[in-house]
Short mmCIF file of C-alpha atoms and ligand atoms in Angstrom, two decimals:
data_model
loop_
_atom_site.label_atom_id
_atom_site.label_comp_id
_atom_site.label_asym_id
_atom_site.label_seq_id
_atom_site.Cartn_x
_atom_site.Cartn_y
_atom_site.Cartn_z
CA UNK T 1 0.00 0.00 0.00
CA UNK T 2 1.64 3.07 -0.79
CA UNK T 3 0.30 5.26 1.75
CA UNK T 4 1.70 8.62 0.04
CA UNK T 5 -1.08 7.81 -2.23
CA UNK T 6 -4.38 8.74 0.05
CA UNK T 7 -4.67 12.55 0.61
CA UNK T 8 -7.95 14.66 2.09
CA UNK T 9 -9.76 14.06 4.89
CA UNK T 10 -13.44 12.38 4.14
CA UNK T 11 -16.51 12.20 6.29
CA UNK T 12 -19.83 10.11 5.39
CA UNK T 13 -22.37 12.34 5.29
CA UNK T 14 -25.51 10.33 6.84
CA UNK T 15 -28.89 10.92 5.51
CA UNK T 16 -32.07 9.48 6.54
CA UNK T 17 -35.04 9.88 4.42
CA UNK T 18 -32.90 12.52 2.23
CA UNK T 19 -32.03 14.30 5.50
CA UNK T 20 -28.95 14.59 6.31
CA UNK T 21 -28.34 13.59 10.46
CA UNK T 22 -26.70 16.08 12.33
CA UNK T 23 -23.80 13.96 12.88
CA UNK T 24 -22.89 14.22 9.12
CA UNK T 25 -22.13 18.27 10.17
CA UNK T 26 -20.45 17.49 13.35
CA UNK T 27 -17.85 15.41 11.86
CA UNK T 28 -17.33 18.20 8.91
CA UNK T 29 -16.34 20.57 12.08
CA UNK T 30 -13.66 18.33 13.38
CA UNK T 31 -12.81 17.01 9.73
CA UNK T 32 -11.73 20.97 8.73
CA UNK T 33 -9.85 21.05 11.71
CA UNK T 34 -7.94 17.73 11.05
CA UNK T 35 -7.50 19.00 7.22
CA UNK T 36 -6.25 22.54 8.16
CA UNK T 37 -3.23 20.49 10.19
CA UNK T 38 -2.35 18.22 7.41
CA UNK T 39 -2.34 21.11 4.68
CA UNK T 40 -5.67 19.05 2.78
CA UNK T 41 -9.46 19.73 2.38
CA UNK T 42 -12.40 18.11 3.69
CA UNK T 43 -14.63 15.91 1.05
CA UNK T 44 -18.20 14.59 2.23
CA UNK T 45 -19.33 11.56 0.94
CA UNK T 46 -23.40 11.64 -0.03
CA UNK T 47 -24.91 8.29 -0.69
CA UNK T 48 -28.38 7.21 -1.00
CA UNK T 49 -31.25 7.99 -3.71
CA UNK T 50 -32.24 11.79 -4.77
CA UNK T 51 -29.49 12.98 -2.88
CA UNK T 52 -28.11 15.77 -4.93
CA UNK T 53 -30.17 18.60 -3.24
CA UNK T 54 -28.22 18.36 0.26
CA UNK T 55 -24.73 19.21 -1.36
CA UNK T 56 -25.47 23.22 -0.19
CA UNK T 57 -25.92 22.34 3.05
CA UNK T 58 -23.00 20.23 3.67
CA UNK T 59 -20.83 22.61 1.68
CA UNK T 60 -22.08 25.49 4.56
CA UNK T 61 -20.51 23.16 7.22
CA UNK T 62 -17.52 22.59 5.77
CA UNK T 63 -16.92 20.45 2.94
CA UNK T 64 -14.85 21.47 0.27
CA UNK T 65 -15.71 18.80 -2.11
CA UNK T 66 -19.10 16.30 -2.18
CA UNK T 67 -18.57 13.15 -3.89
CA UNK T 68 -22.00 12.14 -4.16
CA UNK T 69 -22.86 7.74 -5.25
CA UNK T 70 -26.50 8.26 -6.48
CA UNK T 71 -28.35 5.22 -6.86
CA UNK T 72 -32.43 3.83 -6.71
CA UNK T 73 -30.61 0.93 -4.83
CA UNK T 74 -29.30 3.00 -2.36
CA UNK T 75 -32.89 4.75 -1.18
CA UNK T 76 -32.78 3.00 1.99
CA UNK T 77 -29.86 2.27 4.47
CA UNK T 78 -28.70 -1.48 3.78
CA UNK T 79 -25.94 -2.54 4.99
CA UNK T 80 -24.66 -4.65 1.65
CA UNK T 81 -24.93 -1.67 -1.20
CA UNK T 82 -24.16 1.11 1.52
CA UNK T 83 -20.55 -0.64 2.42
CA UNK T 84 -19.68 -1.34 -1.78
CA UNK T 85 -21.04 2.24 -2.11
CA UNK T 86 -18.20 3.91 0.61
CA UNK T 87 -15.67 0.92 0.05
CA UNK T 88 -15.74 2.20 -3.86
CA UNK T 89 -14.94 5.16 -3.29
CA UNK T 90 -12.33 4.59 -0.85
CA UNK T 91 -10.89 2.66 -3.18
CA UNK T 92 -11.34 4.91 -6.08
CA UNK T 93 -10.27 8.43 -4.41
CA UNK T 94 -7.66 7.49 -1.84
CA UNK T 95 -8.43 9.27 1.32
CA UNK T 96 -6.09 9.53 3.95
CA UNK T 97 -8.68 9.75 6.59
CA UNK T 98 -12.16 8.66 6.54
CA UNK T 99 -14.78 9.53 9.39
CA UNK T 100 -17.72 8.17 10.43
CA UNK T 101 -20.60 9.00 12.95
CA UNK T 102 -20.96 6.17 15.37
CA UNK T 103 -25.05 5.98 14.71
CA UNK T 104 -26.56 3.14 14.31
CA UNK T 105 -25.96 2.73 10.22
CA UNK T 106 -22.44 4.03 11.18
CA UNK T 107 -21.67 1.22 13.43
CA UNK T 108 -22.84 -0.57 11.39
CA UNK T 109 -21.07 0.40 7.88
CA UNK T 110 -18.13 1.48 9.47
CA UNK T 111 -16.11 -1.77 10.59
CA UNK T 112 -17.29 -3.57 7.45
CA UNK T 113 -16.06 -1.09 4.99
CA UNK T 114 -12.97 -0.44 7.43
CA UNK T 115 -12.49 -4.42 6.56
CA UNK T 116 -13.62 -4.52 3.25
CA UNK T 117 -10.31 -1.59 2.11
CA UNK T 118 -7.99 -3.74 4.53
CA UNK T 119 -7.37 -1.07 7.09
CA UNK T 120 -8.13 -0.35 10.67
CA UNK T 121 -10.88 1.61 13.04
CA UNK T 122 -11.12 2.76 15.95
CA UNK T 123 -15.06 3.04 17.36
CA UNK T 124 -16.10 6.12 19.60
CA UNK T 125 -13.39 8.64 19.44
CA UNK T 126 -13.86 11.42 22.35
CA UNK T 127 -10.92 13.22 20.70
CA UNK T 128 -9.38 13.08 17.19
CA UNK T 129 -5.75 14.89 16.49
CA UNK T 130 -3.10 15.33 13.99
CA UNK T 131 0.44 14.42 15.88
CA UNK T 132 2.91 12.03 16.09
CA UNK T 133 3.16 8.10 16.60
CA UNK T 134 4.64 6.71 18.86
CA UNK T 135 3.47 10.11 20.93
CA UNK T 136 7.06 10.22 22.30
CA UNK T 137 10.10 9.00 20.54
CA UNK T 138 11.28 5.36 21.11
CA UNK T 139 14.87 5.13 20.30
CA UNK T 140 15.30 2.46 17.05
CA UNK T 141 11.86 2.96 15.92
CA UNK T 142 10.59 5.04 13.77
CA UNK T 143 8.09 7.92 14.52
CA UNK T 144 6.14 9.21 12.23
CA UNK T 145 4.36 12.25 11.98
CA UNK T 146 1.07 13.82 10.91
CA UNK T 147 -0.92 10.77 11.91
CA UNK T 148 -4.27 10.58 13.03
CA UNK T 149 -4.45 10.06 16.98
CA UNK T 150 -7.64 8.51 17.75
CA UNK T 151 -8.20 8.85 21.38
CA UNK T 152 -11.44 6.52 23.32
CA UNK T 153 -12.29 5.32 26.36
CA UNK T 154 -11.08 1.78 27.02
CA UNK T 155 -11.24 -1.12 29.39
CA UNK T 156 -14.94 -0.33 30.55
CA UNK T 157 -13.77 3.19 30.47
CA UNK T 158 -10.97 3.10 33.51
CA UNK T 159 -8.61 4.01 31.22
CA UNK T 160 -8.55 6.57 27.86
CA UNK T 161 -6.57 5.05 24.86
CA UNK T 162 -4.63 6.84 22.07
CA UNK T 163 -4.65 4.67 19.20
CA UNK T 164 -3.23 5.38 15.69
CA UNK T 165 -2.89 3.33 12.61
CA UNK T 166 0.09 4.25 11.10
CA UNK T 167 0.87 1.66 8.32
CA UNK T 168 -2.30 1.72 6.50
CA UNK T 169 -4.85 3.81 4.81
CA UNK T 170 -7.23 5.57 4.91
CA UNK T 171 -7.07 5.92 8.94
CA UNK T 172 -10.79 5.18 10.32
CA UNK T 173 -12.67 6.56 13.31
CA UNK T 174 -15.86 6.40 14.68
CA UNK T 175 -17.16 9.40 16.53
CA UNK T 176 -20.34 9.43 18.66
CA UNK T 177 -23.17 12.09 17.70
CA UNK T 178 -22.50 15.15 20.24
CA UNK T 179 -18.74 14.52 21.02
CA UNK T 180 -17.74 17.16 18.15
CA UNK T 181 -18.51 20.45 17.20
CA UNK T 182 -19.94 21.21 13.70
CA UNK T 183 -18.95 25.10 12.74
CA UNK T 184 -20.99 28.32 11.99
CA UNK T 185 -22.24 27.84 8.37
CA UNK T 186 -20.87 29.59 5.80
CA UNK T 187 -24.01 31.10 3.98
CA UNK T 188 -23.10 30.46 0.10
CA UNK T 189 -20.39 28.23 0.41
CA UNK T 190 -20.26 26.18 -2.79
CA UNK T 191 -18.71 22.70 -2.73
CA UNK T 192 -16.77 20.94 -5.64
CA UNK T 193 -19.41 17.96 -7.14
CA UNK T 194 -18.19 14.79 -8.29
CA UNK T 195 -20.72 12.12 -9.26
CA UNK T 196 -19.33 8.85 -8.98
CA UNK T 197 -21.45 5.37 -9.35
CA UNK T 198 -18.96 2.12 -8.91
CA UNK T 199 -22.86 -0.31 -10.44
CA UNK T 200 -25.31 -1.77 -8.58
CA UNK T 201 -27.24 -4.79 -9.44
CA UNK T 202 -29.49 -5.82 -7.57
CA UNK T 203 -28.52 -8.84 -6.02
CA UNK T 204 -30.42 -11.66 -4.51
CA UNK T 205 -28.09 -11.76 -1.56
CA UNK T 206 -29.29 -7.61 -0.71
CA UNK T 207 -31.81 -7.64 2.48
CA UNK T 208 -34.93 -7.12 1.21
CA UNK T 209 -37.08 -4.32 3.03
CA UNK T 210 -40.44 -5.45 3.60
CA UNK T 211 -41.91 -2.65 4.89
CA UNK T 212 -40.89 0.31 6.89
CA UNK T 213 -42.24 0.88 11.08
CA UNK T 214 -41.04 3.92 12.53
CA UNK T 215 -41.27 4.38 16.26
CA UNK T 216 -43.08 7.63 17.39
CA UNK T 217 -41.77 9.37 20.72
CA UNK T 218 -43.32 12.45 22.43
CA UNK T 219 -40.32 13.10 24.06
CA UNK T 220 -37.52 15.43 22.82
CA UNK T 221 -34.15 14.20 22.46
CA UNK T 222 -31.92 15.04 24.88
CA UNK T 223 -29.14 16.17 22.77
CA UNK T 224 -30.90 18.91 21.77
CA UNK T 225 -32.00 20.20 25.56
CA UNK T 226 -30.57 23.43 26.73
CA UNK T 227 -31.36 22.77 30.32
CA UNK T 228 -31.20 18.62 31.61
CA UNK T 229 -32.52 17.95 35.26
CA UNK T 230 -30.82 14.34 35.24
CA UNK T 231 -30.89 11.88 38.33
CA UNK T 232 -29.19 9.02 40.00
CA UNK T 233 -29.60 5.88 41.79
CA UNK T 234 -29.79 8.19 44.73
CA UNK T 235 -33.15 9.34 43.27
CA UNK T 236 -34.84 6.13 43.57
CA UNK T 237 -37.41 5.84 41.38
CA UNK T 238 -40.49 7.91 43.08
CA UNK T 239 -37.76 10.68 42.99
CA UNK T 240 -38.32 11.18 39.39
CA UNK T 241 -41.62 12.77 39.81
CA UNK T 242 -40.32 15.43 41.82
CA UNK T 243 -37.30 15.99 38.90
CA UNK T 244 -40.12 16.08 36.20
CA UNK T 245 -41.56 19.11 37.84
CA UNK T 246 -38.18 20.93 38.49
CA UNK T 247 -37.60 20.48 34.33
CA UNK T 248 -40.57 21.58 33.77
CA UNK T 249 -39.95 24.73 35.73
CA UNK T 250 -36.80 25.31 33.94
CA UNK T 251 -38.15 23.95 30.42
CA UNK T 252 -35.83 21.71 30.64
CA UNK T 253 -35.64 17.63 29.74
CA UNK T 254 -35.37 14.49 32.26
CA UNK T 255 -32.19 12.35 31.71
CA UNK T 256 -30.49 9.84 34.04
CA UNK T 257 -27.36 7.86 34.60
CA UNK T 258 -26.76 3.93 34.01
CA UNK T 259 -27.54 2.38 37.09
CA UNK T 260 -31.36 4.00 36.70
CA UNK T 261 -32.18 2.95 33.29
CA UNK T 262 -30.42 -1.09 34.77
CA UNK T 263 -32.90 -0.38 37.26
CA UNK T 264 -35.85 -0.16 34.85
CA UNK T 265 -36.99 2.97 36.14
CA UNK T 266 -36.41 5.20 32.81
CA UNK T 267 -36.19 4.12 29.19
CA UNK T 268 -31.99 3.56 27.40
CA UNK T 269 -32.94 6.96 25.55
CA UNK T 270 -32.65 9.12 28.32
CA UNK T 271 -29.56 7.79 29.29
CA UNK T 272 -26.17 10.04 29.53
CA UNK T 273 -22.41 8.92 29.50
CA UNK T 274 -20.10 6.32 28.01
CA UNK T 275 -23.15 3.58 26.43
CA UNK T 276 -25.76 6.38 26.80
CA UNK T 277 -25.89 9.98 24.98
CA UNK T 278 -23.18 12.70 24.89
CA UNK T 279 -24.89 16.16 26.22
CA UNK T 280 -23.73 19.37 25.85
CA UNK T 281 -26.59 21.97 27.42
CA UNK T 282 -26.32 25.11 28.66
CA UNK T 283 -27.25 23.84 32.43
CA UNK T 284 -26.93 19.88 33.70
CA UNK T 285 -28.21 19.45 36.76
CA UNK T 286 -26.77 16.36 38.19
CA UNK T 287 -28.71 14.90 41.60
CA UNK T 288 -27.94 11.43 43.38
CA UNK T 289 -25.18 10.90 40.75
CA UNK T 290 -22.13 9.92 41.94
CA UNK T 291 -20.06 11.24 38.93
CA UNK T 292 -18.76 7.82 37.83
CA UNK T 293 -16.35 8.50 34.82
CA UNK T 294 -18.83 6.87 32.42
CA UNK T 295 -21.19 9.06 33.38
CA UNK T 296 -19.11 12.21 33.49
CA UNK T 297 -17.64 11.06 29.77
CA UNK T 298 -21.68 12.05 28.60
CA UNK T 299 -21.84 15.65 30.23
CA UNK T 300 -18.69 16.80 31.20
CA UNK T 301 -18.88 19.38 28.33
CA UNK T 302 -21.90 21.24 29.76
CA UNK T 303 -22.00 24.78 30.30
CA UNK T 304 -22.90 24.88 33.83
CA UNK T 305 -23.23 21.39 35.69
CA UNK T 306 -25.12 21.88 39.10
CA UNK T 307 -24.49 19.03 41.65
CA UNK T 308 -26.58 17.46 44.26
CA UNK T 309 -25.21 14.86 46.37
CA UNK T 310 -25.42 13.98 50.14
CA UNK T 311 -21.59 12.62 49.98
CA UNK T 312 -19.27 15.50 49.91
CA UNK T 313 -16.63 13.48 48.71
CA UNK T 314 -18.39 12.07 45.62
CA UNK T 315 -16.77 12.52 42.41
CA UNK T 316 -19.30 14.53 40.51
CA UNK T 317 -18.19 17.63 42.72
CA UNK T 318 -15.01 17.30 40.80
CA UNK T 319 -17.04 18.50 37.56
CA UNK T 320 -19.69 20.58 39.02
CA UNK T 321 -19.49 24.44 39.12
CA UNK T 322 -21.98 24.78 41.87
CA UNK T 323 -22.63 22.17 44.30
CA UNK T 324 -25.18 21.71 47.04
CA UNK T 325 -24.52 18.93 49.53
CA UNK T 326 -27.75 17.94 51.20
CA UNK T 327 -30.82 15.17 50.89
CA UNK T 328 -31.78 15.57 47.29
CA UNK T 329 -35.62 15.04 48.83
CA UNK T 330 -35.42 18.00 50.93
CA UNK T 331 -33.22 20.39 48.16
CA UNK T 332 -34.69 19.91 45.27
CA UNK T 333 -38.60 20.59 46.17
CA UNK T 334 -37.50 23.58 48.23
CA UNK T 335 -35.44 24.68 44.69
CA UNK T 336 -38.27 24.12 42.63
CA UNK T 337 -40.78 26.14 44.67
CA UNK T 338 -38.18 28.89 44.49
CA UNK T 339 -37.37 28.58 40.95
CA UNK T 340 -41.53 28.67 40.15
CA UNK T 341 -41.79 31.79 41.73
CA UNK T 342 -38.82 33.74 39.92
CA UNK T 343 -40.05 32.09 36.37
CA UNK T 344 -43.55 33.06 37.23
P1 FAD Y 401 -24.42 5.56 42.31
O1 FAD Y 401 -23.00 5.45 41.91
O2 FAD Y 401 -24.99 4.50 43.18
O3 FAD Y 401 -24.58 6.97 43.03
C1 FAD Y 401 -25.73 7.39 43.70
C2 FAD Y 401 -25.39 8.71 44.35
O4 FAD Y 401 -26.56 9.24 44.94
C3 FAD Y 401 -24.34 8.62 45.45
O5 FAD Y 401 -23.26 9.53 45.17
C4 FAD Y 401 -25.07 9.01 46.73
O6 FAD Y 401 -24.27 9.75 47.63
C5 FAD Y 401 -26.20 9.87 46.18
N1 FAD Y 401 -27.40 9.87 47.03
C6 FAD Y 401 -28.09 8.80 47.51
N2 FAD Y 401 -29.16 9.20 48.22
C7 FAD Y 401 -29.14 10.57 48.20
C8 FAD Y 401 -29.97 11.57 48.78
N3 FAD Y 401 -31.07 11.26 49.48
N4 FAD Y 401 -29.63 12.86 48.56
C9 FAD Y 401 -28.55 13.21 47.85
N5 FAD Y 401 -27.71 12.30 47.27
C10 FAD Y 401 -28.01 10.98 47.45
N6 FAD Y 401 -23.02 5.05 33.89
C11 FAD Y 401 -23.70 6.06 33.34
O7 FAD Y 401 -24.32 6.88 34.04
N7 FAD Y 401 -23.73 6.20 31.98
C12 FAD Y 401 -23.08 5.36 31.13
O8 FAD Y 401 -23.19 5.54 29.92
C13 FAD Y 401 -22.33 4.29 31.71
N8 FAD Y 401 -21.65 3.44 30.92
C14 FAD Y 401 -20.90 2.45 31.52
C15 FAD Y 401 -20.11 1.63 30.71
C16 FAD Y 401 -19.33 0.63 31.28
C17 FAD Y 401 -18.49 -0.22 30.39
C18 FAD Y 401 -19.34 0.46 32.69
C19 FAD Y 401 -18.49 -0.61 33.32
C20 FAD Y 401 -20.13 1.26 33.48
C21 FAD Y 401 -20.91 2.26 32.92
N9 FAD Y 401 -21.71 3.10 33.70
C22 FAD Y 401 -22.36 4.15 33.11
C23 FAD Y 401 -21.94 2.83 35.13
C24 FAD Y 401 -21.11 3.68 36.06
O9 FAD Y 401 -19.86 3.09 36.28
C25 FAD Y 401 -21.81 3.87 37.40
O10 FAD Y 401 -22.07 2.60 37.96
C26 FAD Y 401 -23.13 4.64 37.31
O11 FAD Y 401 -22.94 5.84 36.59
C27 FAD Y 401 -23.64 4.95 38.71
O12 FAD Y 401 -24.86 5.59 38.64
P2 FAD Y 401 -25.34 6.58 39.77
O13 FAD Y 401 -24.34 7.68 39.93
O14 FAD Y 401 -26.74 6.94 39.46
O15 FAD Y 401 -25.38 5.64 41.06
#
């Protein structure tokens, strides 16, 4: 493999029902970044059915070209003409890093195309850099630079891992949705377009989709939540009653660590940290969470994270900008009743 070959820095630009996932203009923030270091641009890869009308919008966050694979066959996300699709082009255009949101079609596309070019890739990146490998030098071996450092939590998350893959290409990396920035858009921006179809035929051994169920939720995601009143085992689970009110006070969204949702007292989709959701709001309230790294990997980036906790030694106090040590039954009626009479 001659690795001088692969050049640019690419990011698959999910799409759902010809709308492209926020993740797709996350990635494009970090991929600029990664592309301003090495001296490259930043190319989007579009693939489904109909697609051509979202090239504006992921030129505004960033990409300097769209290579868009445009194909009836590719309407719907399956996994077999979705990993030829992105494999193709790998193979076709050389890149020298290729990004991917860790969704569900990303986890599940990723590692098969990542096999399919012969290369490696690391899943859910917190933290993606240009540098060198090894990070310090090892004398007799060779270090080389401008590598991609792909940095994750590992062994349950006790420990955080800087992995690199420095004698193939392209370099792969999952990132979770909310763990990167996307940019300001660029009103006008215009992206290079190059239309590129490696054939389909439909093949027998394709899933076939039947028909199509989607699950509808009255609940709002809580990646999107400006304010998150999120609680613990400490809460029990009567406590969330009283944490529904103080959210609704604040117009804010219910969330919860791990140990609730193994509990069974809240639904997996409400969940924050390491196996749950990355959050960024403006306000996290955190009450009866210990602050168990997993959980802190989920929120840690949040504006202002308010703290509740009986234990004055717990860990979340590490991360919290205000904290309030005290029986979580007793504080946080007494701070909603306040809180209703200022919003009032
Ligand atoms: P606890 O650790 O039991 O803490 C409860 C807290 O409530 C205590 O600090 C206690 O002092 C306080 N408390 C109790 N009663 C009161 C009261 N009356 N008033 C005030 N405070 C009170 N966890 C996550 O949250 N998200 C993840 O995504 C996640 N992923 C994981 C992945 C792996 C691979 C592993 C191994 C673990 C993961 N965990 C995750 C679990 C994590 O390690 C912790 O076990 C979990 O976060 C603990 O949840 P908790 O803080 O609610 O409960």
């Amino acid at each position: 493999m001659g690795l001088e070959e692969y050049r640019g820095v690419y990011v698959f630009a999910q799409q759902v029902d010809n709308e492209l996932s926020g993740i797709a203009f996350e990635l494009l923030g970090k991929a600029k970044d990664l592309a301003k270091d090495l001296d490259t641009d930043v190319t989007a890869v579009l693939v489904g059915s109909d697609v051509k009308g979202l090239v504006d919008d992921l030129a505004k966050y960033g990409a300097d070209k769209v290579i868009v694979v445009d194909d009836p066959e590719l309407k719907e996300y399956r996994t077999e003409p979705y990993t030829y699709a992105l494999a193709s082009v790998i193979n076709e255009y050389k890149p020298e890093i290729m990004l991917v949101g860790a969704t569900a079609i990303g986890r599940d596309l990723g590692p098969r195309v990542s096999a399919r070019v012969q290369t490696g890739l690391t899943a859910d990146c917190t933290v993606l850099e240009i540098g060198d490998f090894p990070l310090r030098a090892i004398p007799g071996k060779e270090q080389k630079h401008n590598q991609l450092l792909m940095t994750r939590p590992a062994f349950g998350g006790n420990t955080i891992a800087t992995i690199a893959c420095p004698d193939n290409r392209p370099q792969m990396a999952t990132v979770r949705p909310g763990v990167m920035q996307k940019i300001d858009p660029i009103e006008g921006a215009k992206a290079e377009v190059i239309e590129y179809n490696p054939g389909f035929t439909p093949d027998n051994k394709y899933v076939e989709i039947m028909d199509i169920v989607k699950s509808v939720t009255d609940t709002v995601d809580i990646m999107d939540a400006k304010i998150l009143v999120s609680g613990g085992r400490g809460v029990g689970e009567e406590g969330f009653g009283m944490l529904k009110e103080l959210a609704e006070v604040l117009g804010g969204e219910v969330s919860c660590s791990r140990a609730v949702v193994d509990n069974g007292w809240q639904p997996r989709d409400i969940q924050v940290g390491q196996t749950g959701k990355t959050v960024r709001p403006n306000v996290y309230f955190a009450i009866g969470i210990s602050g168990a790294i997993q959980h802190v990997a989920g929120m840690e980036e949040s504006d202002i994270i308010v703290a509740i906790n009986k234990d004055e030694t717990a860990p979340i106090f590490d991360v919290a900008d205000y904290g309030i040590v005290g029986d979580l039954n007793k504080i946080v009626p007494a701070l909603t009743e306040k809180l209703r009479a200022v919003v009032k």
